């Protein structure tokens, strides 16, 4: 592999048409094409989000992979709410990539968790675009700090596995901008991933791989993306259309098939050769970046140190959901029963393209046995079994009954959730639920440790004293679980997704996964907590929830000024004190609420978070700075973000449902109101509420003064009148007003609106 920097202009001038075409496709499953004649080397890219998956055979998708550290899955990294920790993990993965001459990591996955059923939720960060953007963005920064690129995927709205290769996601523009594009947007702006992976699915009738709007106008034009777009593996439906859209690299190689198509199109004069140059150049730029890092040599990395980092990250991402009577942490001197084969044979990662050949794996049982000499273990079930085993369960109950506390490990299996398919329901296996019920009946100090990729229903939640959500915590996850159970680590993870009570409560319930061809996002912007908050529904565990072994108190929050203009930075702060006896970390969450909005908006939205570590009795002031975007909504008519003037509340919380304080301020908007488009169908209300034409109200609204109409009727007429298209002035005027009059009104409106433009440009 050559590590020499190439002179891109020179190479471009010497490339033949065939060579350019060859550059925008793969050489095999994982590499770009080399052109030895011009000294252009090939560059290697590999999966994936949880750690490096470098294939043993470059011509195959699934030939086994080199050993690498299997770090906690994205859901656990996200639950740390710690940008620095996620960045550290990214950096370690970047180093393992460099050690294997891998130049681009096909990660992170950052689709929004629209439904808990999505089979790939373990690979994704959050139901909230701000949290997802911040935490996956930290991963991008970490990997790239090693000089290894990332390919942020799957752009965009690959929120389900069912029919993912072709499904047409119907998403209204505001929802697309505020929820599904926002996480990609912030990462592009703040971290510039070297690459973006275009998804398999369609968005609003177009395959994203062939959408010039999505790949060029929005991604490059609006977000400022500078890298190259790679297709998800096999996603391209028409190579020329994709190229014209700005889809630079088709992967994997089609071994000449699509090269021939492009060549034929070129022969017919139907290939945009300038666009081909643009795409080929972007691949050469990537190859040069790759060469620069490769020239620094392959570093060594320490298997144990990375295992240790995987343990630290997992322990920080594990979420303590419930802890009654301080049953946790456990005391080593007590008799403890450990039940469930997951304790011995952990399931610690998800299935599919992110699957890592872990360097080692530690179960919680092994570690707990070292710490608790009197520990007793019962398998309770066999991993992979789908039915209950009476003998195993009876033994588990007997062991639990004879101990001071019982810790039951249960969860979902690889067959329940994975890339490639979605879950059909949100339930745990019936025999795992039954085991918990039986153990809890035998021992009132029962603790449940969960293994799963996304929210599950917990019918036994009120019957156990503690619940620990371990998710899929990576190869050192067992050690991390032991650390949390025994109090070596004070838990500080918080949910980056809501746990609803039942599947039927979820926003996407009626439209997920849609029909064979189409999924309509009828839930709009009301995804996750935005839905539960707006509907004031009870949830099992809310977004942002997570307990600690210590307690935190919040001061009254402070906002620096009582009024701001929206182009100023808003400064606010709150002081947090550790009021318990153990050192611990708190994730302070900041939600924004538009107090009175003329458009329908979520009850509150996450716009900031900080994690602070506090010794017992210690206080720290956490400062936040918010920009205009934190208060804006996407206005479809203006095709822009707009702030509506008025009061805004800043809600500081320990979770989305545990708000500890609120600061209010007035925000002056710099968005000027948008003039209506004046036609005979413009609504009278729109003309009257647009300030420059508001004076037309006198001419357009009926004068009811002096009539004896009741207030109710008056209100009804006024409201109806606002929604009349101006043409109804003619059709309802019994001959008193004609079309000429209406056209005159419209001319007058246009003049008033133009005047507004003129005066504002003079100011
Ligand atoms: C997955 C991608 C992955 C690619 C290569 C695709 O099926 O959707 O996430 O990077 O395969 O393995």
XYZ file of C-alpha atoms and ligand atoms in Angstrom:
775
model
C 0.000 0.000 0.000
C 1.497 3.335 -1.051
C 1.372 6.171 1.452
C 2.477 8.852 -0.960
C 0.518 12.044 -1.318
C -0.728 12.420 -4.880
C -0.981 15.618 -6.903
C -4.743 15.594 -7.443
C -4.811 18.183 -10.257
C -2.141 16.301 -12.150
C -3.825 12.939 -11.651
C -7.204 14.376 -12.692
C -5.704 15.720 -15.902
C -4.233 12.332 -16.764
C -7.129 10.038 -15.854
C -8.997 8.385 -18.722
C -12.797 8.248 -18.683
C -12.650 4.552 -17.695
C -10.278 5.328 -14.833
C -12.501 8.112 -13.521
C -15.481 5.777 -13.653
C -13.496 3.102 -11.866
C -12.620 5.524 -9.060
C -16.250 6.157 -8.120
C -16.877 2.462 -7.443
C -15.289 -0.052 -5.101
C -12.397 -2.347 -5.861
C -13.893 -5.142 -3.743
C -16.119 -5.238 -0.667
C -14.091 -2.795 1.393
C -11.574 -0.799 -0.681
C -11.505 1.995 -3.208
C -9.894 1.341 -6.590
C -6.210 1.905 -7.101
C -4.697 3.168 -10.343
C -1.078 2.010 -10.251
C -0.230 3.776 -13.551
C -0.749 7.143 -11.823
C 0.363 6.119 -8.348
C -3.190 6.256 -6.920
C -3.423 3.777 -4.030
C -6.575 2.156 -2.756
C -7.959 3.019 0.696
C -9.713 0.643 3.050
C -12.958 1.174 4.953
C -14.503 -1.159 7.530
C -17.431 -1.497 9.905
C -18.369 -0.493 12.384
C -19.864 1.360 15.308
C -19.032 -0.926 18.254
C -15.423 -1.506 17.306
C -13.385 -2.440 14.267
C -14.700 -5.198 12.013
C -11.943 -5.674 9.469
C -12.862 -8.537 7.219
C -10.362 -11.356 6.787
C -11.190 -11.432 3.093
C -11.642 -8.181 1.161
C -13.884 -9.896 -1.392
C -16.446 -11.019 1.141
C -18.924 -9.384 3.430
C -18.856 -11.971 6.154
C -15.637 -13.916 6.213
C -14.817 -13.348 9.870
C -12.831 -10.402 11.105
C -9.613 -9.558 12.923
C -9.800 -9.457 16.729
C -10.688 -6.007 18.046
C -12.114 -4.462 21.183
C -15.878 -4.700 21.309
C -16.753 -1.426 23.024
C -20.213 -0.716 24.460
C -22.869 -0.340 21.771
C -24.092 3.135 20.823
C -27.092 2.971 23.142
C -24.725 2.542 26.104
C -22.309 5.211 24.898
C -25.274 7.559 24.530
C -26.485 6.722 28.038
C -23.209 8.048 29.471
C -24.264 11.542 28.323
C -20.536 12.191 28.533
C -19.066 13.682 25.376
C -15.498 13.262 26.626
C -15.996 9.547 27.362
C -17.556 8.884 23.949
C -14.716 10.783 22.297
C -12.180 8.669 24.211
C -13.820 5.470 22.965
C -13.853 6.857 19.415
C -10.160 7.649 19.677
C -9.350 4.125 20.862
C -11.316 2.634 17.955
C -9.476 5.021 15.614
C -6.188 3.692 16.941
C -7.249 0.092 16.330
C -8.168 1.134 12.768
C -4.738 2.641 12.235
C -3.093 -0.501 13.531
C -4.878 -2.389 10.735
C -4.315 0.231 8.003
C -8.029 1.014 7.918
C -8.646 4.571 6.706
C -12.382 4.951 7.190
C -14.734 3.514 9.804
C -18.324 2.930 8.670
C -19.733 4.524 11.814
C -21.376 5.968 13.804
C -24.951 4.976 13.116
C -27.128 7.892 14.060
C -30.690 7.366 12.988
C -33.394 8.531 15.331
C -35.081 5.878 17.463
C -38.566 6.485 16.147
C -39.885 3.216 17.533
C -38.446 0.950 20.239
C -39.049 -1.875 17.775
C -36.308 -0.902 15.317
C -33.906 -3.851 15.239
C -30.898 -1.586 14.960
C -31.644 0.694 17.898
C -28.558 -0.605 19.729
C -26.465 1.031 17.003
C -28.230 4.373 17.304
C -27.909 7.098 19.905
C -31.225 8.614 20.818
C -34.841 9.501 20.154
C -33.745 13.122 20.505
C -31.757 14.829 17.736
C -29.822 17.146 20.054
C -28.586 14.296 22.265
C -27.863 12.140 19.197
C -25.956 14.935 17.470
C -23.844 15.760 20.510
C -22.945 12.196 21.482
C -22.450 10.651 18.043
C -20.610 13.860 17.149
C -18.178 13.154 20.012
C -17.565 9.684 18.550
C -16.784 11.246 15.141
C -14.346 13.686 16.759
C -12.646 10.863 18.663
C -12.095 8.545 15.686
C -11.029 11.406 13.426
C -8.549 12.748 15.986
C -6.467 9.692 15.032
C -6.514 10.665 11.340
C -9.051 7.962 10.507
C -12.259 9.040 8.819
C -15.815 8.221 9.850
C -18.819 7.605 7.641
C -21.854 8.904 9.484
C -24.796 6.666 8.633
C -27.474 6.066 7.472
C -28.390 9.413 5.919
C -31.326 9.683 6.380
C -34.409 8.296 8.129
C -33.336 4.644 8.072
C -35.455 4.205 11.166
C -36.636 0.676 10.573
C -35.216 -2.557 9.274
C -38.438 -3.853 7.744
C -38.204 -3.275 3.974
C -35.224 -1.017 4.568
C -33.854 -1.631 1.068
C -36.775 0.030 -0.663
C -39.294 1.492 1.773
C -40.540 4.969 0.946
C -40.521 7.081 4.114
C -43.136 9.811 3.829
C -42.004 12.592 6.153
C -43.286 16.140 6.170
C -40.616 18.793 5.708
C -40.768 20.256 9.211
C -40.452 16.835 10.843
C -37.601 15.908 8.529
C -35.701 19.066 9.449
C -36.446 19.170 13.180
C -36.069 15.466 13.955
C -34.501 13.290 11.272
C -31.974 15.632 9.642
C -31.042 17.664 12.706
C -28.620 15.125 14.211
C -26.782 14.794 10.885
C -26.760 18.552 10.444
C -25.120 19.311 13.773
C -22.440 16.644 13.307
C -21.610 17.881 9.812
C -21.332 21.435 11.115
C -19.407 20.637 14.293
C -17.285 17.615 13.399
C -17.109 17.324 9.560
C -17.127 13.539 9.164
C -14.919 12.523 6.240
C -17.868 10.705 4.737
C -21.623 10.277 4.919
C -23.283 6.965 4.108
C -26.447 7.336 2.039
C -29.168 4.967 3.220
C -31.049 2.226 1.400
C -34.524 3.672 1.834
C -36.417 6.355 -0.015
C -37.469 9.642 1.544
C -40.497 11.349 0.047
C -40.517 9.212 -3.115
C -36.820 9.393 -4.004
C -34.072 6.958 -3.132
C -31.732 9.065 -1.021
C -28.770 7.698 -3.011
C -30.337 9.318 -6.093
C -31.634 12.479 -4.481
C -29.842 15.646 -5.553
C -32.007 17.530 -3.108
C -30.833 15.460 -0.120
C -27.217 14.856 -1.120
C -26.253 18.096 -2.790
C -28.707 20.880 -1.971
C -29.291 20.046 1.697
C -26.183 18.126 2.768
C -23.582 20.168 0.943
C -25.409 23.405 0.137
C -27.131 23.985 3.459
C -25.145 21.941 5.983
C -21.721 22.576 4.423
C -20.586 18.946 4.105
C -17.107 18.731 2.577
C -16.374 14.995 2.429
C -17.600 12.217 0.140
C -20.875 10.308 0.099
C -20.691 6.518 0.005
C -23.713 4.358 -0.715
C -24.870 1.856 1.857
C -23.807 -1.555 0.620
C -25.790 -2.284 -2.531
C -28.116 0.719 -2.125
C -27.643 2.263 -5.584
C -30.643 1.767 -7.865
C -29.346 3.695 -10.888
C -25.632 4.509 -10.918
C -25.866 7.499 -13.264
C -28.762 9.077 -11.384
C -26.882 8.570 -8.134
C -23.752 10.164 -9.573
C -25.730 13.143 -10.830
C -27.278 13.498 -7.357
C -23.834 13.767 -5.755
C -23.414 10.166 -4.551
C -19.656 9.858 -4.940
C -18.693 6.271 -4.209
C -20.735 3.155 -4.914
C -19.989 0.274 -2.537
C -19.305 -2.552 -2.657
C -17.744 -3.180 -6.052
C -20.148 -4.427 -8.695
C -17.120 -5.915 -10.408
C -17.588 -3.881 -13.554
C -21.359 -4.030 -14.004
C -22.156 -0.425 -13.128
C -18.878 0.818 -14.663
C -20.171 -0.506 -17.965
C -23.505 1.279 -17.444
C -21.761 4.583 -16.793
C -19.528 4.123 -19.807
C -22.519 3.408 -22.011
C -24.275 6.542 -20.752
C -21.132 8.557 -21.413
C -21.047 7.162 -24.959
C -24.645 8.304 -25.457
C -23.726 11.750 -24.164
C -26.001 11.218 -21.157
C -23.429 11.299 -18.408
C -22.584 14.579 -16.725
C -18.806 14.449 -17.092
C -18.245 17.478 -14.896
C -20.098 15.750 -12.079
C -17.998 12.640 -12.673
C -14.901 14.806 -12.203
C -16.324 16.261 -8.998
C -16.988 12.791 -7.557
C -13.640 11.317 -8.700
C -11.804 14.267 -7.173
C -13.535 13.710 -3.833
C -12.341 10.101 -3.814
C -8.790 11.254 -4.536
C -9.035 13.738 -1.681
C -10.041 10.879 0.619
C -7.165 8.730 -0.667
C -4.749 11.568 0.109
C -6.102 12.012 3.623
C -5.796 8.272 4.139
C -2.207 8.274 2.836
C -1.239 10.998 5.265
C -2.298 8.892 8.251
C -0.891 5.651 6.834
C 2.480 7.346 6.394
C 2.616 7.814 10.193
C 2.785 4.043 10.552
C 0.618 1.499 12.330
C 0.549 2.068 16.092
C 0.493 -0.713 18.681
C -2.445 -0.784 21.039
C -2.847 -2.462 24.383
C -5.576 -5.106 24.512
C -5.940 -4.836 28.301
C -5.983 -1.054 28.327
C -8.758 -1.003 25.708
C -10.663 -3.681 27.647
C -10.314 -1.380 30.667
C -11.659 1.582 28.707
C -14.560 -0.557 27.470
C -15.304 -1.378 31.139
C -15.138 2.254 32.213
C -17.418 3.404 29.387
C -19.925 0.617 30.038
C -20.035 1.345 33.773
C -20.792 4.977 32.956
C -23.547 4.070 30.499
C -25.376 1.500 32.605
C -28.623 3.032 33.867
C -29.976 2.441 37.361
C -33.703 2.589 36.688
C -35.027 1.792 40.152
C -33.460 1.367 43.598
C -35.927 1.081 46.477
C -34.746 0.895 50.071
C -31.201 1.366 48.777
C -31.024 -2.355 47.999
C -28.059 -1.433 45.772
C -25.140 -1.322 46.095
C -24.849 -4.860 47.431
C -22.719 -5.647 50.442
C -20.028 -8.250 49.931
C -20.641 -9.602 53.434
C -24.243 -10.523 52.607
C -25.406 -13.765 51.036
C -26.137 -12.971 47.422
C -27.884 -15.128 44.839
C -27.019 -14.564 41.188
C -29.592 -16.007 38.837
C -29.784 -16.199 35.050
C -27.396 -17.596 32.499
C -26.757 -14.129 31.035
C -24.592 -13.542 34.144
C -22.338 -16.369 33.037
C -22.659 -16.155 29.252
C -23.268 -12.494 28.552
C -24.873 -11.173 25.407
C -22.967 -7.967 25.018
C -23.292 -6.786 21.394
C -25.838 -6.661 18.595
C -25.990 -8.708 15.414
C -25.237 -7.719 11.832
C -22.618 -5.556 10.198
C -21.423 -4.106 13.508
C -20.495 -7.520 14.931
C -16.987 -7.430 16.423
C -14.655 -10.371 16.946
C -13.967 -9.386 20.559
C -10.469 -9.795 22.002
C -12.054 -11.268 25.138
C -15.323 -11.146 27.032
C -16.077 -11.026 30.725
C -19.278 -12.137 32.398
C -20.584 -10.489 35.559
C -20.689 -13.801 37.432
C -16.946 -14.352 37.219
C -16.254 -10.900 38.662
C -18.978 -11.055 41.326
C -17.644 -14.396 42.563
C -14.290 -12.719 43.222
C -15.953 -9.994 45.261
C -18.626 -11.962 47.121
C -17.191 -15.152 48.603
C -20.566 -16.583 49.632
C -22.254 -15.986 46.283
C -24.602 -18.675 45.052
C -25.458 -19.114 41.410
C -28.383 -20.698 39.591
C -28.781 -20.566 35.815
C -32.587 -20.169 35.969
C -32.823 -20.760 32.196
C -30.561 -21.707 29.351
C -29.569 -18.816 27.047
C -31.238 -19.265 23.688
C -34.081 -21.351 25.156
C -37.523 -20.127 24.201
C -39.470 -21.994 26.879
C -39.234 -22.279 30.600
C -37.412 -25.150 32.302
C -39.163 -26.164 35.515
C -36.102 -27.707 37.148
C -33.882 -24.684 36.454
C -36.528 -22.313 37.718
C -37.214 -24.318 40.884
C -33.499 -24.375 41.675
C -33.275 -20.610 41.131
C -36.172 -19.969 43.508
C -34.609 -22.218 46.125
C -31.259 -20.397 45.882
C -32.958 -16.978 45.996
C -35.024 -17.936 49.052
C -31.895 -18.815 51.003
C -30.037 -15.543 50.333
C -30.194 -11.941 51.562
C -30.658 -10.558 48.039
C -31.188 -12.012 44.583
C -29.870 -10.541 41.344
C -31.659 -11.857 38.256
C -30.092 -11.429 34.815
C -32.688 -11.572 32.031
C -33.156 -10.108 28.588
C -33.527 -10.531 24.879
C -31.538 -12.827 22.617
C -29.897 -12.326 19.217
C -32.959 -13.937 17.693
C -35.183 -11.219 19.189
C -33.370 -8.127 17.887
C -30.690 -7.439 15.292
C -29.839 -5.552 12.153
C -32.006 -6.931 9.344
C -35.341 -7.191 11.139
C -37.484 -5.324 13.622
C -39.067 -6.627 16.785
C -42.745 -7.504 16.553
C -43.455 -6.510 20.139
C -41.795 -4.906 23.158
C -42.017 -7.861 25.522
C -39.289 -9.873 27.190
C -39.448 -13.667 26.840
C -42.381 -14.952 28.902
C -40.192 -17.443 30.777
C -37.794 -14.635 31.804
C -40.706 -12.586 33.124
C -42.005 -15.625 34.985
C -38.572 -16.270 36.489
C -38.443 -12.715 37.852
C -41.923 -13.082 39.345
C -40.984 -16.369 41.006
C -37.693 -15.074 42.407
C -39.283 -11.838 43.629
C -41.923 -13.891 45.445
C -39.150 -15.837 47.183
C -36.879 -12.893 48.024
C -38.131 -9.357 48.576
C -34.670 -7.906 47.882
C -34.719 -8.782 44.207
C -32.668 -6.870 41.657
C -33.119 -7.274 37.880
C -30.260 -6.713 35.427
C -31.460 -6.270 31.843
C -29.746 -7.281 28.600
C -31.492 -5.742 25.596
C -31.032 -3.210 22.818
C -33.975 -0.900 23.377
C -36.999 -0.276 25.604
C -38.890 -3.321 26.890
C -42.118 -3.738 28.849
C -41.589 -4.767 32.491
C -44.766 -6.273 33.922
C -42.912 -7.099 37.175
C -41.415 -3.616 37.690
C -43.333 -2.884 40.890
C -42.446 -6.266 42.420
C -38.666 -5.924 42.422
C -36.608 -3.461 44.426
C -34.033 -2.502 41.830
C -33.660 -2.525 38.053
C -30.345 -2.086 36.281
C -30.458 -1.454 32.519
C -27.173 -2.823 31.163
C -28.266 -2.896 27.483
C -25.548 -4.435 25.266
C -22.491 -3.154 27.115
C -19.586 -4.538 25.082
C -16.949 -7.123 25.900
C -16.181 -5.730 29.371
C -19.846 -5.209 30.189
C -19.926 -7.992 32.779
C -17.182 -6.263 34.768
C -19.039 -2.967 34.505
C -22.270 -4.534 35.776
C -20.359 -5.962 38.763
C -18.793 -2.531 39.388
C -22.233 -0.913 39.533
C -23.890 -3.672 41.590
C -21.121 -3.619 44.191
C -20.839 0.182 44.306
C -17.286 0.327 42.936
C -18.832 2.670 40.402
C -21.643 5.015 41.341
C -24.075 4.783 38.399
C -24.521 7.953 36.369
C -26.074 6.715 33.118
C -29.342 8.257 31.953
C -31.782 6.966 29.368
C -31.348 8.517 25.942
C -34.726 7.007 25.013
C -38.079 6.803 26.800
C -39.361 3.527 28.206
C -43.122 3.614 27.555
C -45.462 1.426 29.543
C -46.719 -0.418 26.494
C -46.047 -0.565 22.786
C -49.494 0.897 22.115
C -48.365 4.163 23.744
C -45.542 4.779 21.274
C -45.874 7.563 18.744
C -45.246 5.290 15.763
C -47.560 2.504 16.909
C -50.110 2.983 14.134
C -47.602 3.521 11.340
C -44.591 1.324 12.105
C -43.330 -0.377 10.011
C -45.942 0.719 7.457
C -46.850 -1.204 4.328
C -44.503 -3.104 2.047
C -43.895 0.057 0.063
C -44.499 3.009 2.361
C -44.135 4.221 5.920
C -45.945 7.440 6.712
C -44.499 9.369 9.632
C -47.885 10.414 10.925
C -46.417 11.116 14.368
C -44.642 14.179 12.932
C -42.254 15.841 15.362
C -43.865 14.019 18.296
C -41.302 11.242 18.648
C -40.315 9.773 22.044
C -40.702 12.157 24.988
C -42.086 14.821 22.654
C -45.110 12.533 22.236
C -45.480 11.407 25.875
C -45.067 14.958 27.214
C -47.488 16.503 24.773
C -50.110 13.864 25.533
C -49.261 13.983 29.255
C -48.941 10.209 29.312
C -47.396 8.186 32.074
C -44.285 6.308 31.051
C -42.434 3.461 32.738
C -39.146 5.392 32.805
C -38.819 8.799 31.159
C -36.208 10.088 28.739
C -33.186 11.331 30.683
C -33.957 9.179 33.733
C -31.218 7.429 35.705
C -30.546 7.105 39.442
C -27.397 7.411 41.500
C -26.272 6.070 44.875
C -26.040 9.677 46.002
C -28.484 12.587 45.778
C -28.211 15.947 44.047
C -29.858 19.240 44.814
C -30.350 22.007 42.278
C -30.307 25.715 43.098
C -32.831 28.045 41.502
C -31.570 28.486 37.931
C -30.471 31.892 36.684
C -30.712 33.426 33.246
C -28.291 36.320 32.732
C -30.832 38.837 31.333
C -34.595 39.174 31.435
C -34.764 39.853 27.686
C -32.636 38.809 24.712
C -32.663 39.369 20.980
C -32.547 36.029 19.152
C -29.184 36.743 17.527
C -27.530 37.001 20.950
C -26.244 34.038 22.933
C -28.481 33.260 25.919
C -26.548 32.487 29.101
C -28.026 30.498 31.978
C -26.695 28.529 34.913
C -27.660 26.359 37.830
C -25.691 25.179 40.845
C -25.780 21.485 41.687
C -24.762 20.053 45.069
C -24.010 16.456 45.982
C -26.119 16.051 49.126
C -25.362 12.373 49.701
C -22.453 10.401 51.094
C -20.867 9.061 47.917
C -19.024 10.848 45.116
C -21.088 10.769 41.950
C -21.941 12.387 38.636
C -25.122 14.116 37.611
C -26.323 14.859 34.091
C -27.942 18.279 34.198
C -30.441 18.524 31.358
C -31.740 21.745 29.883
C -35.076 21.768 28.086
C -36.574 24.746 26.254
C -40.270 25.582 26.192
C -41.915 28.162 24.001
C -44.550 29.434 26.423
C -47.071 30.598 23.838
C -46.606 29.550 20.252
C -48.836 30.179 17.271
C -47.730 26.873 15.778
C -48.001 23.479 17.372
C -44.749 22.690 19.206
C -43.552 20.022 21.651
C -44.108 20.795 25.333
C -40.345 21.034 25.730
C -37.202 20.066 23.845
C -33.717 19.144 25.014
C -31.231 21.852 24.043
C -28.345 21.343 26.440
C -26.797 18.907 28.908
C -23.659 18.714 31.024
C -22.302 15.954 33.209
C -20.685 17.071 36.468
C -18.726 14.995 38.943
C -19.191 15.972 42.602
C -17.606 14.795 45.834
C -19.988 14.509 48.812
C -21.019 18.014 49.872
C -19.416 19.607 46.818
C -21.253 22.163 44.634
C -20.554 23.204 41.066
C -22.175 25.772 38.855
C -23.119 24.424 35.456
C -23.220 27.036 32.711
C -25.143 26.837 29.438
C -25.008 28.985 26.336
C -27.855 28.677 23.860
C -27.983 30.069 20.349
C -30.919 31.113 18.211
C -31.482 27.608 16.878
C -32.330 26.345 20.370
C -35.528 28.393 20.246
C -36.418 28.104 16.574
C -38.803 25.887 14.640
C -38.535 25.058 10.959
C -40.909 27.182 8.931
C -41.829 25.311 5.780
C -43.106 28.386 3.938
C -39.924 30.339 4.560
C -37.740 27.238 4.157
C -35.869 28.496 7.193
C -35.590 28.389 10.982
C -37.788 30.969 12.669
C -38.020 32.262 16.208
C -41.380 33.442 17.372
C -41.155 36.399 19.701
C -42.294 35.894 23.269
C -41.486 34.258 26.593
C -39.336 31.142 26.729
C -38.789 28.888 29.717
C -35.519 27.133 30.466
C -36.280 23.958 32.404
C -33.390 22.376 34.296
C -33.925 18.735 35.101
C -32.438 15.522 36.330
C -34.681 13.856 33.734
C -37.376 14.986 31.316
C -39.942 14.303 34.058
C -37.894 15.497 37.015
C -37.578 19.215 36.366
C -35.900 20.927 39.296
C -36.154 24.577 38.317
C -37.206 27.019 35.665
C -35.926 30.382 34.429
C -38.009 32.544 32.106
C -36.972 35.309 29.745
C -38.355 37.292 26.820
C -36.917 36.617 23.383
C -37.187 39.280 20.697
C -37.316 37.795 17.233
C -35.315 39.046 14.265
C -37.418 36.951 11.879
C -39.639 39.370 10.003
C -43.123 38.074 9.348
C -43.506 36.405 5.974
C -45.873 38.194 3.579
C -48.730 36.084 2.281
C -48.694 35.350 -1.438
C -51.461 37.631 -2.670
C -53.965 35.837 -4.874
C -57.747 35.607 -4.908
C -57.306 32.601 -2.607
C -55.323 34.376 0.102
C -57.087 34.121 3.433
C -58.526 37.299 4.901
C -57.051 36.327 8.278
C -53.550 36.066 6.755
C -53.814 39.544 5.271
C -55.074 41.026 8.515
C -52.440 39.363 10.695
C -49.500 40.383 8.475
C -48.481 43.735 10.045
C -47.887 45.737 6.812
C -51.344 44.818 5.468
C -53.180 44.731 8.792
C -54.750 48.099 7.972
C -56.725 46.337 5.197
C -58.778 44.848 7.991
C -61.111 47.860 7.797
C -61.922 47.073 4.171
C -61.973 43.293 4.338
C -63.760 42.534 7.562
C -67.445 43.167 8.047
C -68.335 45.878 10.499
C -70.575 44.336 13.101
C -70.769 47.391 15.327
C -74.291 48.361 16.052
C -75.626 44.877 15.340
C -77.434 43.044 18.073
C -75.537 39.815 17.400
C -74.738 37.749 20.486
C -71.057 37.512 21.513
C -71.053 33.820 20.571
C -72.277 34.518 17.056
C -69.929 37.448 16.731
C -67.014 35.188 17.652
C -68.187 32.557 15.187
C -68.497 35.034 12.315
C -65.157 36.672 13.066
C -63.420 33.273 13.148
C -65.075 32.080 9.951
C -64.311 35.337 8.205
C -60.615 34.920 8.954
C -60.587 31.653 7.078
C -62.390 33.010 3.980
C -60.273 33.185 0.841
C -60.533 36.824 -0.295
C -62.593 35.688 -3.346
C -65.492 34.983 -0.975
C -65.866 38.740 -0.573
C -67.454 38.506 -4.044
C -69.404 35.288 -3.740
C -70.997 36.217 -0.437
C -71.524 39.948 -1.048
C -74.896 39.618 -2.780
C -73.637 41.578 -5.770
C -72.197 44.474 -3.785
C -68.574 43.600 -4.473
C -67.203 42.398 -7.793
C -63.939 40.878 -9.026
C -62.479 44.266 -9.860
C -62.874 45.317 -6.235
C -61.109 42.194 -5.029
C -58.267 42.669 -7.493
C -57.941 46.265 -6.293
C -57.723 45.060 -2.686
C -55.002 42.689 -3.739
C -53.059 45.428 -5.535
C -53.319 47.581 -2.432
C -52.040 44.701 -0.301
C -49.063 44.188 -2.595
C -48.197 47.884 -2.459
C -48.334 47.887 1.341
C -46.181 44.753 1.490
C -43.647 46.232 -0.986
C -43.515 49.397 1.050
C -42.560 47.310 4.041
C -39.693 45.745 2.103
C -38.528 49.158 0.880
C -38.569 50.765 4.305
C -36.819 47.872 5.987
C -34.058 47.937 3.383
C -33.609 51.666 4.047
C -33.158 51.122 7.778
C -25.251 -1.801 6.631
C -24.188 -0.728 6.911
C -22.824 -1.374 6.843
C -22.649 -2.016 5.476
C -21.306 -2.715 5.302
C -24.980 -2.516 5.325
O -25.893 -3.562 5.139
O -26.510 -1.179 6.576
O -24.407 -0.150 8.167
O -21.841 -0.415 7.082
O -23.664 -3.008 5.289
O -21.225 -3.825 6.116
